[in-house]
Amino acid sequence: MDESPVTEAVATDSTAGAFEPKIVAFLCNWCSYAGADLAGISRIQYPPSIRVIRVPCSGRVDPFFILKALQNGADGVLVSGCHPGDCHYLTGNYVARRRFAVLNDLLEFAGIDPGRVSFSWVSAAEGERFAEVVRDVTEKVRQLGPNKKLLKEEVA
Amino acid sequence: MSREEQLRKRAKELLAKKEVVMVICYRAGKRPGTATPAFVTRPDGADSLVFDDRCGMNLAAYLPRVKHLGRIAVVAKGCDSRSLVTLLKEKQVTRDQLLILGVGCEGVKEKGKLSDACATCAYPNPVICDEMIGEKVTEPPPAPDPLADFEKLTPDERWQVLADDVSRCIRCYACRQVCPNCYCPTCFVDTNSPQWVGKTTAESDNMMFHLMRAMHMAGRCVECGSCSRGCPMGIDLMRFNRKVAKIVKERFGATAGLVPDEPPALAAFDPGDKQEFIQ
Amino acid sequence: MSDSGKVGAVLVVGGGIGGVQTALDLGDSGYKVYLVERASAIGGVMAMLDKTFPTNDCSMCILSPKLVAAGRHENIELMTQTEVLGVSGEPGNLKVRLKRYARSVDLAKCTGCGDCLTKCPVRDLPNEFEGGLSKRRAIYRMYAQAVPNAPTIDRTQCLKFTRDKCGACQKSCKAGAIDYTQQDEEIEVEVGSIVVAAGSKIAPTGLRPEYGHGRYPNVVTSLEYERILSASGPYSGHVKRPSDGKEPKRIAWLQCVGSRDDSVERGYCSAMCCMYAVKEAVITKEHAKHVEPAVFYMDMRSYGKDFDKYVERAEQQYGVRLVRARVAEVREDPETKNLVLRFAGDGGQRSQEFDMVVLSCGFVPPPELIELSKRLDFELDKYGFAATDQWGPIATTRDGVSVAGSFAQPMAIPEAVTGASGAAAAAEEVLAAERGKLAAVKEVPAETDVRGEAPRIGVFVCHCGINIGGVVRVPEVTEYARSLPHVVFAEENLYSCSGDTQEKIKDRIREHRLNRVVVASCSPRTHEPLFQATVTEAGLNPHLFAMTNIRDQCSWVHMKEPDKATEKSKDLVKMAVARALRLKPLPKVKLPVTKAGLVVGGGVAGMTSALALAGEGFDVFLVEQEKTLGGNARTIATTVEGDDVKARLEELVGKVTSHPRIKVYSGARIKAIDGFVGNFQTTLQREERGERREESLKHGAVVVATGAQYRTPTEYGYGQSDRVLSQKELEEILSGSRQSPVAIRQSQSIVMIQCVGSRDEERPYCSRICCAEAVKNGLKVKEVNPDADIYVLYRDIRTYGLREEYYRQARQKGVVFIRYSPEQKPEVRIEDGKPLVSVFDPILGQPVELSPDLLVLSSGLVPQAGSDELAKMLKVPLNADGFFLEAHMKLRPVDFATEGVFMAGLCHFPKFIDEAAAQAKAAAGRAATILSRDTLEAEATVASVNPDRCSACHMCEGLCAYRAIEVKTINERTGKQAAVVNEALCKGCGACAANCRSLAIDIRGFQAENISREIAALLD
C-alpha cells in the first residue's frame, strides 16, 4: 500500500492575536473524556484552549485541583463528568455535585467571576456537545480576560 | 442558688462520685473581663469555675484531645452543643463518653459588646444535653442575613474586600486552634507532596488557605464565632463560615450540628440536588 | 495429546472480529489457538468500517486493540495467508491439513518500516481494501494498522515473479526480510475442536445491474463508502465523489441491494444494512454539514438496542431524509455524472437527481466456503450459510466443528462477537479436561526495581499515519519533548500501536534504561492497555506509563490550526512528562478464584448458560424465582421456523436437572450479593417445607439471565372485549392451552396490530420479536383456516435475517399487511362486544374499516420486574428503557463493566430463542476466562490511605458506592483508628480522596501529587 501523502493542513489559525485563554479541563474517564474522544473521531472543531487532565471520575476532583489551577495561572477551569445517573462509579458524580455546588457558590461569593470555573455533564456519546461546551467556556473566559484573582505572582 | 453556683456544685458532685474524670468549663482569665477554658479533674477545682458572658471559647474543641481519659463532662452553650453533634456525626467522640451540662446563653461579650457571631445566633440553647444547668433562654427572632450587604457588591468589590481582609493573615493558625472542627492529625496547610497551600502570606496563598478552610467547614461549622474572636488580626473569618452554612442550607436544606444520626451534608447527596450551575 | 486422547488446542478459521474474539476467549481460558486467515492480515470487514452504530465509535479504534492483543497473545498462533485443506479424526482429536501461501516477506525479520512499499515500480494495481478507490503496489500492506504489520508480495503482479526482473523491494529492505524463495507449504496441526468464523461478503452489485455500479463512477457500494468516510481511507475522510473529486451535495442510499430479493435468490434480509446506511448518512452529515442525505428503504429495520433512538436522531437532529420507496433504476447524466433515480412514490412514478448513490449491499456467504464446508464436512443452508440448530446456533452439522459470526446468517458485529464467545464455550465443552495442557506459560520478565533511580523518561510521539502528523508538527513536538527535564529519549513513530513499534519501544526502554514511558498518540481509553503490556514486557511496572492524547484532542479537533494544535500538543506532552515524573510502580494484588458460577434466571438463556458452564467443567448454581424452570419459553409452542419449543424445553430442563455439576434452586430469591470478581458470596432465600431458609453460595462469576416480561396491553379495547387478545394469548390459543372466544376455524377475519406500546414515547424501543410472532401466528391460522382473512397493521415489518422467508410465505398465503404511521394509528371501538378497527391504508389512499372476529395486539416485552434491585446488588447499570446495559455495545455485548458479571437473554434486550441461546453460551465462554484461572489480579489503581494523616472522621465510608472503605482500629494497643481500603472492592473512583479533608486518601495512578504537578507544568 502506498502510504498516502500528508494532507496539507492549511494554516488558517483563527483569531490570531486575540487573547487565547488556557483552560484546564478535568474530564472523567468514562463519559466526558470519551465525549472528547468522540468530538475528535467526529472531527468536530473547537478552540484549542483546553488542556485535559484525565481523572477516573468527576468525584475525584478535589477543590484543590481547581484552585491550584487558578493559582498557577489558568484562565479558566472546566470540570466535566457523566450525566446524573450515568456515573460509571454509580454515585461519584452525585457526591461531586454537592462539593462543586458549594465551591461554585463560594467562589462567586469571593468575587471570582462567574464563568471562570465551569462545570458540565457530557456523555460518551456527546461529541458535539463537548465541543459546544468548550466553545462556550472559552468564549466566556475570553470575555473575562486573563485571570488575575488568586493568581500567584512569581516570586522574583 | 445562682446558675454559676449550681454549676460548681454539680461539677464537684460528678467528680467526687467519679461519674466523670474531667469537667470542661471556664475560669476567669488573667486579663479582666476574660474567661479561659478550665479542665477540672478534682472536686475542689470546681470552686473556681465560672459561666457568664465572657465565656466564648467553644469547649467542644478540646474533646478530641482528652476523650481518651474517660468520660468527660462538658458545659455546653447552644453552639458548643452543636459542635458536639458535629463531633458525634464524625465519630470523634461517642455519646457515652460525654456528659453534657447544658446552659442557655444570652450571647458572648467581646470588648464590651455582643460578639458578631452571637448577634445572629439562632440556637442559644443546647440542642443536645444530659442535664440543663439553669433555665433555657428565650429563642431570639430570626436575625437579618448578615451577608446581605456584602453580597450586593460587585464581584470585583467583593474580591477586594476579602483580599484586603485576608492579606492581614499572619498564618498563626489561631483560628484552627480554637475550632472544634479542626482535629486532623496534619492540617492541609502543613502537608507536602503535594503542597496545596503555599506557606507565604501572599494574597494568593492566604486566599487559598481561607477558601479551602471554608470548604472544609461546609456542612460542619456551627457559626460559634470562636475563630473570628480568636484571630489576632481581626479578620472576619465568620464571613466565610456563614457563607458555606448559607449555601448548605439553601441548596441541601441542611443545618450543621443538629441531628447526630444524619450524615454531614457533604457526605451525602440527593439525586434531586439543584444543578443549575452545571452546563 | 493427553491421556484422554484429546488435544487442548483449537483451530479458528477466519481472522475477522468473530474469529479474533473466539481466539482471545480460548487463549485467555488456557487453550492453544491456531488462528487461520486467508488474507495477509487479520481484521476482516470490521477493519474496513469507518464508524459503528449506535455509538459512532471509530471501528478501527475499538478493533485495533483486539487485533494487537490477538497478535501478541502467548496462546494464539496467527497463521495468515493460510487456508484449510482438509481434516481427519474425531472430535477432541482432529488433524487439520493447512496450506500456507508464501508471503515472500520473512515475518521474523520484517520491522514493518514500510521502506519497501515506496520502491516497488508496479504502482497501478487496484487496492482491494479501499474498494479499488486507490492504488496499491505489488508489495503492499493490507491496511495501515494491519496485524501482522509486515507487507506481502502479490506474486501475480510482481516483476520478480512475472518477468524475473526488478528486486527493488529486496534492495530497499534494511532488515533483509524480503525472501523471493519462500515456497507455499503444507502443514498439519492437531486440535481438539474447530471454530469456523469465516464471515460473509457484501452482495455482488451485479445482482442489480440497473443500479449501474461499475458503470457509473459515482455509484459506490456501502463498503466503498465506508472507506470514503474513513480518515485512513482513499480520500482521507473527505466526502468526495469518485468521478471528479468534488464534494457531493445530494447523496442517496438504496437499501436491500441483494437482499429481500427472490428474483436473485437472495430472499433473506441482511439484518444490518438499515442501520449502517443511517449511520453512514449521520457520519456524512458530521463530516460535511451541507450534504442532504436520503435513504430509500422498504422497512426501517432498526430493531436492536437503542437503534430506534438512533434513527430518530438521524431524522430529527441530522436531517437525514428517509424515503419509503424501492428504487427501480439509476441513470447517469453523462455530462454531470449525476444520477437520476426512478422510483414509485406518493402519486406514482417519480424521479430525483443525486450527486452520488450508495448501494446498501446485503451480505452473502463467501463463495469459497462451499469448498471449505466440504473439506470440513458440514452442511450449508440453501443460501450457502452454515446450517445450524435453533437451540445450539453455534453447532454445525459436524460434531466438533462450531460456527461463529456472520457465516451462520447475516448479523451485525455484537451478534458476531456474541456468537464468537459462544463458539469458544462450545469448544471448551469438548475440551474441558484439556484446559491449560497446551497453553503457554506467560513469561513476563522480572520487574525492574526503579525505586531510588532518577527518572529517565522516554517519550514516543505518534504520527498516527497522517491522523496526527497531517496537522500537528510531530518532529517539532518530539524535539520539544527531548528538551524537557528528565527526558532522556524521544522519538516519533508512524503508528505507535503497530506491532513493530511495540517492539521498538521495548528496545528503546532497554537501550536507554528508561524507567518512565510517555506515549503521545490517541486515547488511553482504547490504547493504554496495549502500551502498558508493552512496557511490562520490557520489565517496567505498567504504571510507569503515561499517555496523552494529541490526536482526539489536537489534530482532529484543530485541523485548521496547525500552529495551535502543535503548541497544544507540546503542552500536553509537557503535562504527561510532569505526571510521569512522579509515577510509582503499583503493586499487583492477587486474589483467589472460586471456580463456580451463579446463573440468575432459569429460562432458556439461564439454563443454556448453566449447561455450558458445567460442560466447561465448573460448578453451577442456577437460581430461579419461579417454582419451575423454563421462563417465557413455556408459553411458546413453536418458533417461526417450526421448531417444537415444548419438546426442546423439556429436553433442556432434563439435562440441567440431571447434570451433576448444576445445582438448581427454584422458588428462590436473591437477598444479597457481596464480594467481587472471583469471590462472590450470594445469600439466597427460599421456602422449603413451609420454612423460610437462607443459604449462602460462593462463586467466582455471575450470569444474569433474568429475562423480560410480556407486556399486558392497555390500549385498543383490551379488557373491554374478550375478542381483543394479546399476541401471546393467540399463541396459547393456537397451541391449545387457551380457549378462544371464537374458534379459529370459524373465524372469518383476524386483525393484528403491531408496535402496541412499543416504539412510542414511553417505550421508545422495538421489541424485536413481535413481527416474526405475528407472521408465525398468521401462518398458523392460515394452516388451520386457509379462508380466514388476516390483516397485520404494522409500522415496519422487521423480520430480519433469515426470518424474512416467513414474511414472504405469509404474503403468499394471503396475509394482508397494511402499514400505518405513528401519526395515524389504527382506531378501535368496541360495539356489541366486538372490535371494529379503522386504519388508513396508504396504498389505497383511504381509510379501511375492518370488523374482525379477533383483534390481536402485539404489545412487546418490558424489562423484568426487580431488575433495578438486582442491578444495585451487582453494581451494574440498566439502560434508560430498564434493560441491563452491557460494557460496550459492539465489542463487549455480554460483559458488564463490573468484572465477573455477564448477561444473557431477554434481560439484555428482546430477542429470539436462538439469539438468547447464543448469548447464553457466550456468557459461559466469557465467564470461563475468569473461572479458568487460579488467581486474578485486582485493579491496581485503587484508593490508598496514609493512616498517620487519617482523622477517622468516617466521611469516606458514606461516600463509597462500593462499600470498599471502612474506618477500623488499626492498632489495638493505641486504639488508633484509620480508614482501610478493601482493594478488591475499590474501583478507584476517588470520591473518598477528593472529600478527605485530612488529605489522608490518595488514588494510585491518579495521585494528587501527579495531578498537582501536571497543573503546575502546564502553567509554569
PDB file of C-alpha atoms in Angstrom, chain C residues 23-169:
ATOM      1  CA  ALA C  23      -9.334 -16.909  19.731  1.00  0.00           C
ATOM      2  CA  LEU C  24      -8.940 -14.407  22.576  1.00  0.00           C
ATOM      3  CA  ASP C  25     -11.546 -16.111  24.760  1.00  0.00           C
ATOM      4  CA  LEU C  26      -9.978 -19.512  24.177  1.00  0.00           C
ATOM      5  CA  GLY C  27      -6.460 -18.198  24.640  1.00  0.00           C
ATOM      6  CA  ASP C  28      -7.463 -16.465  27.876  1.00  0.00           C
ATOM      7  CA  SER C  29      -9.116 -19.652  29.098  1.00  0.00           C
ATOM      8  CA  GLY C  30      -5.986 -21.739  28.700  1.00  0.00           C
ATOM      9  CA  TYR C  31      -6.162 -23.241  25.212  1.00  0.00           C
ATOM     10  CA  LYS C  32      -3.684 -23.180  22.374  1.00  0.00           C
ATOM     11  CA  VAL C  33      -5.264 -21.491  19.344  1.00  0.00           C
ATOM     12  CA  TYR C  34      -4.344 -21.581  15.676  1.00  0.00           C
ATOM     13  CA  LEU C  35      -5.981 -18.553  14.061  1.00  0.00           C
ATOM     14  CA  VAL C  36      -6.083 -19.160  10.328  1.00  0.00           C
ATOM     15  CA  GLU C  37      -6.765 -16.295   7.912  1.00  0.00           C
ATOM     16  CA  ARG C  38      -6.653 -16.379   4.139  1.00  0.00           C
ATOM     17  CA  ALA C  39      -5.659 -12.699   3.795  1.00  0.00           C
ATOM     18  CA  SER C  40      -2.289 -11.259   4.719  1.00  0.00           C
ATOM     19  CA  ALA C  41      -3.657  -9.653   7.881  1.00  0.00           C
ATOM     20  CA  ILE C  42      -6.465 -10.237  10.345  1.00  0.00           C
ATOM     21  CA  GLY C  43      -9.265  -7.708  10.854  1.00  0.00           C
ATOM     22  CA  GLY C  44     -11.892  -8.750   8.325  1.00  0.00           C
ATOM     23  CA  VAL C  45     -14.720  -6.460   7.320  1.00  0.00           C
ATOM     24  CA  MET C  46     -14.726  -4.560  10.583  1.00  0.00           C
ATOM     25  CA  ALA C  47     -11.263  -3.214   9.804  1.00  0.00           C
ATOM     26  CA  MET C  48     -12.731  -1.587   6.706  1.00  0.00           C
ATOM     27  CA  LEU C  49     -15.529   0.223   8.512  1.00  0.00           C
ATOM     28  CA  ASP C  50     -15.328   3.849   9.472  1.00  0.00           C
ATOM     29  CA  LYS C  51     -17.687   4.090  12.450  1.00  0.00           C
ATOM     30  CA  THR C  52     -20.011   1.651  14.159  1.00  0.00           C
ATOM     31  CA  PHE C  53     -23.630   2.212  15.180  1.00  0.00           C
ATOM     32  CA  PRO C  54     -25.282   3.091  17.509  1.00  0.00           C
ATOM     33  CA  THR C  55     -22.406   4.631  19.460  1.00  0.00           C
ATOM     34  CA  ASN C  56     -20.500   6.008  16.473  1.00  0.00           C
ATOM     35  CA  ASP C  57     -17.312   4.512  17.837  1.00  0.00           C
ATOM     36  CA  CYS C  58     -14.444   4.543  15.397  1.00  0.00           C
ATOM     37  CA  SER C  59     -14.306   0.979  14.148  1.00  0.00           C
ATOM     38  CA  MET C  60     -10.554   0.673  13.819  1.00  0.00           C
ATOM     39  CA  CYS C  61     -10.050   2.332  17.187  1.00  0.00           C
ATOM     40  CA  ILE C  62     -12.038  -0.289  19.054  1.00  0.00           C
ATOM     41  CA  LEU C  63     -10.917  -3.176  16.894  1.00  0.00           C
ATOM     42  CA  SER C  64      -7.215  -2.457  16.782  1.00  0.00           C
ATOM     43  CA  PRO C  65      -6.519  -3.253  20.459  1.00  0.00           C
ATOM     44  CA  LYS C  66      -8.167  -6.657  19.975  1.00  0.00           C
ATOM     45  CA  LEU C  67      -6.125  -7.363  16.861  1.00  0.00           C
ATOM     46  CA  VAL C  68      -2.949  -6.406  18.629  1.00  0.00           C
ATOM     47  CA  ALA C  69      -3.924  -8.478  21.651  1.00  0.00           C
ATOM     48  CA  ALA C  70      -4.515 -11.479  19.378  1.00  0.00           C
ATOM     49  CA  GLY C  71      -1.242 -10.824  17.580  1.00  0.00           C
ATOM     50  CA  ARG C  72       0.732 -10.799  20.806  1.00  0.00           C
ATOM     51  CA  HIS C  73      -1.207 -13.437  22.770  1.00  0.00           C
ATOM     52  CA  GLU C  74       1.041 -16.162  24.077  1.00  0.00           C
ATOM     53  CA  ASN C  75      -1.545 -18.848  23.312  1.00  0.00           C
ATOM     54  CA  ILE C  76      -2.557 -17.679  19.845  1.00  0.00           C
ATOM     55  CA  GLU C  77      -0.588 -18.587  16.762  1.00  0.00           C
ATOM     56  CA  LEU C  78      -1.510 -16.335  13.842  1.00  0.00           C
ATOM     57  CA  MET C  79      -1.452 -18.123  10.501  1.00  0.00           C
ATOM     58  CA  THR C  80      -2.131 -15.578   7.776  1.00  0.00           C
ATOM     59  CA  GLN C  81      -2.287 -16.345   4.045  1.00  0.00           C
ATOM     60  CA  THR C  82      -3.290 -19.803   5.083  1.00  0.00           C
ATOM     61  CA  GLU C  83      -6.247 -21.971   4.196  1.00  0.00           C
ATOM     62  CA  VAL C  84      -7.697 -25.268   5.309  1.00  0.00           C
ATOM     63  CA  LEU C  85      -7.187 -28.231   3.023  1.00  0.00           C
ATOM     64  CA  GLY C  86      -8.858 -30.968   4.986  1.00  0.00           C
ATOM     65  CA  VAL C  87      -9.497 -32.570   8.308  1.00  0.00           C
ATOM     66  CA  SER C  88      -9.468 -36.073   9.688  1.00  0.00           C
ATOM     67  CA  GLY C  89     -10.045 -37.676  13.063  1.00  0.00           C
ATOM     68  CA  GLU C  90     -12.693 -37.472  15.733  1.00  0.00           C
ATOM     69  CA  PRO C  91     -13.971 -34.561  17.846  1.00  0.00           C
ATOM     70  CA  GLY C  92     -11.371 -33.968  20.502  1.00  0.00           C
ATOM     71  CA  ASN C  93      -8.609 -35.204  18.273  1.00  0.00           C
ATOM     72  CA  LEU C  94      -8.546 -33.754  14.798  1.00  0.00           C
ATOM     73  CA  LYS C  95      -5.741 -33.468  12.318  1.00  0.00           C
ATOM     74  CA  VAL C  96      -6.069 -30.444  10.085  1.00  0.00           C
ATOM     75  CA  ARG C  97      -4.107 -30.005   6.905  1.00  0.00           C
ATOM     76  CA  LEU C  98      -3.356 -26.392   6.055  1.00  0.00           C
ATOM     77  CA  LYS C  99      -1.734 -24.661   3.163  1.00  0.00           C
ATOM     78  CA  ARG C 100       0.357 -21.598   3.892  1.00  0.00           C
ATOM     79  CA  TYR C 101       0.967 -19.411   0.880  1.00  0.00           C
ATOM     80  CA  ALA C 102       4.303 -17.704   0.524  1.00  0.00           C
ATOM     81  CA  ARG C 103       4.268 -14.097   1.699  1.00  0.00           C
ATOM     82  CA  SER C 104       7.748 -13.526   0.305  1.00  0.00           C
ATOM     83  CA  VAL C 105       8.431 -11.478   3.411  1.00  0.00           C
ATOM     84  CA  ASP C 106      10.022 -13.049   6.459  1.00  0.00           C
ATOM     85  CA  LEU C 107       7.728 -12.201   9.383  1.00  0.00           C
ATOM     86  CA  ALA C 108      10.521 -12.760  11.837  1.00  0.00           C
ATOM     87  CA  LYS C 109      12.766 -10.197  10.202  1.00  0.00           C
ATOM     88  CA  CYS C 110      10.326  -7.553   8.949  1.00  0.00           C
ATOM     89  CA  THR C 111      10.107  -4.425  11.115  1.00  0.00           C
ATOM     90  CA  GLY C 112       7.126  -3.038   9.246  1.00  0.00           C
ATOM     91  CA  CYS C 113       9.068   0.114   8.441  1.00  0.00           C
ATOM     92  CA  GLY C 114       7.416   0.364   5.044  1.00  0.00           C
ATOM     93  CA  ASP C 115      10.547   1.335   3.101  1.00  0.00           C
ATOM     94  CA  CYS C 116       9.856  -1.356   0.514  1.00  0.00           C
ATOM     95  CA  LEU C 117       6.370  -0.038  -0.114  1.00  0.00           C
ATOM     96  CA  THR C 118       7.538   3.088  -1.868  1.00  0.00           C
ATOM     97  CA  LYS C 119      10.170   1.434  -4.069  1.00  0.00           C
ATOM     98  CA  CYS C 120       8.012  -1.019  -5.982  1.00  0.00           C
ATOM     99  CA  PRO C 121       7.616   0.111  -9.610  1.00  0.00           C
ATOM    100  CA  VAL C 122       4.293  -1.695 -10.091  1.00  0.00           C
ATOM    101  CA  ARG C 123       2.059   1.007  -8.756  1.00  0.00           C
ATOM    102  CA  ASP C 124      -1.252   0.899 -10.516  1.00  0.00           C
ATOM    103  CA  LEU C 125      -2.975  -2.093  -9.014  1.00  0.00           C
ATOM    104  CA  PRO C 126      -6.420  -1.584  -7.559  1.00  0.00           C
ATOM    105  CA  ASN C 127      -6.318  -1.510  -3.778  1.00  0.00           C
ATOM    106  CA  GLU C 128      -8.933  -4.094  -2.815  1.00  0.00           C
ATOM    107  CA  PHE C 129      -9.062  -2.985   0.797  1.00  0.00           C
ATOM    108  CA  GLU C 130     -10.028   0.504  -0.383  1.00  0.00           C
ATOM    109  CA  GLY C 131     -12.660  -0.860  -2.736  1.00  0.00           C
ATOM    110  CA  GLY C 132     -10.442  -0.059  -5.671  1.00  0.00           C
ATOM    111  CA  LEU C 133     -10.712   3.662  -4.944  1.00  0.00           C
ATOM    112  CA  SER C 134      -6.956   3.918  -4.539  1.00  0.00           C
ATOM    113  CA  LYS C 135      -3.969   2.092  -5.925  1.00  0.00           C
ATOM    114  CA  ARG C 136      -1.537  -0.266  -4.374  1.00  0.00           C
ATOM    115  CA  ARG C 137       1.740  -1.734  -5.491  1.00  0.00           C
ATOM    116  CA  ALA C 138       2.814  -5.302  -5.972  1.00  0.00           C
ATOM    117  CA  ILE C 139       4.285  -5.312  -2.467  1.00  0.00           C
ATOM    118  CA  TYR C 140       1.737  -3.892  -0.102  1.00  0.00           C
ATOM    119  CA  ARG C 141       0.308  -3.857   3.365  1.00  0.00           C
ATOM    120  CA  MET C 142      -3.392  -4.564   3.570  1.00  0.00           C
ATOM    121  CA  TYR C 143      -4.050  -1.525   5.769  1.00  0.00           C
ATOM    122  CA  ALA C 144      -2.056   0.755   7.997  1.00  0.00           C
ATOM    123  CA  GLN C 145      -2.764  -0.934  11.333  1.00  0.00           C
ATOM    124  CA  ALA C 146      -2.582  -4.422   9.849  1.00  0.00           C
ATOM    125  CA  VAL C 147      -1.705  -7.309  12.162  1.00  0.00           C
ATOM    126  CA  PRO C 148       0.804  -8.663  11.332  1.00  0.00           C
ATOM    127  CA  ASN C 149       2.196  -5.412  10.117  1.00  0.00           C
ATOM    128  CA  ALA C 150       4.534  -6.961   7.544  1.00  0.00           C
ATOM    129  CA  PRO C 151       3.709  -6.423   3.863  1.00  0.00           C
ATOM    130  CA  THR C 152       3.093  -9.173   1.379  1.00  0.00           C
ATOM    131  CA  ILE C 153       4.030  -9.586  -2.264  1.00  0.00           C
ATOM    132  CA  ASP C 154       1.375 -10.089  -4.895  1.00  0.00           C
ATOM    133  CA  ARG C 155       3.176 -12.690  -6.967  1.00  0.00           C
ATOM    134  CA  THR C 156       0.763 -12.372  -9.866  1.00  0.00           C
ATOM    135  CA  GLN C 157       1.914  -8.801 -10.401  1.00  0.00           C
ATOM    136  CA  CYS C 158       5.444  -8.593  -9.000  1.00  0.00           C
ATOM    137  CA  LEU C 159       8.020  -8.197 -11.772  1.00  0.00           C
ATOM    138  CA  LYS C 160      10.384 -10.538  -9.962  1.00  0.00           C
ATOM    139  CA  PHE C 161       7.879 -13.327 -10.394  1.00  0.00           C
ATOM    140  CA  THR C 162       6.311 -12.332 -13.710  1.00  0.00           C
ATOM    141  CA  ARG C 163       9.475 -11.381 -15.548  1.00  0.00           C
ATOM    142  CA  ASP C 164      12.307 -12.241 -13.159  1.00  0.00           C
ATOM    143  CA  LYS C 165      13.340  -8.583 -13.038  1.00  0.00           C
ATOM    144  CA  CYS C 166      13.475  -5.755 -10.541  1.00  0.00           C
ATOM    145  CA  GLY C 167      14.193  -6.760  -6.936  1.00  0.00           C
ATOM    146  CA  ALA C 168      13.771  -3.167  -5.788  1.00  0.00           C
ATOM    147  CA  CYS C 169      11.998  -4.098  -2.559  1.00  0.00           C
TER     148      CYS C 169
END
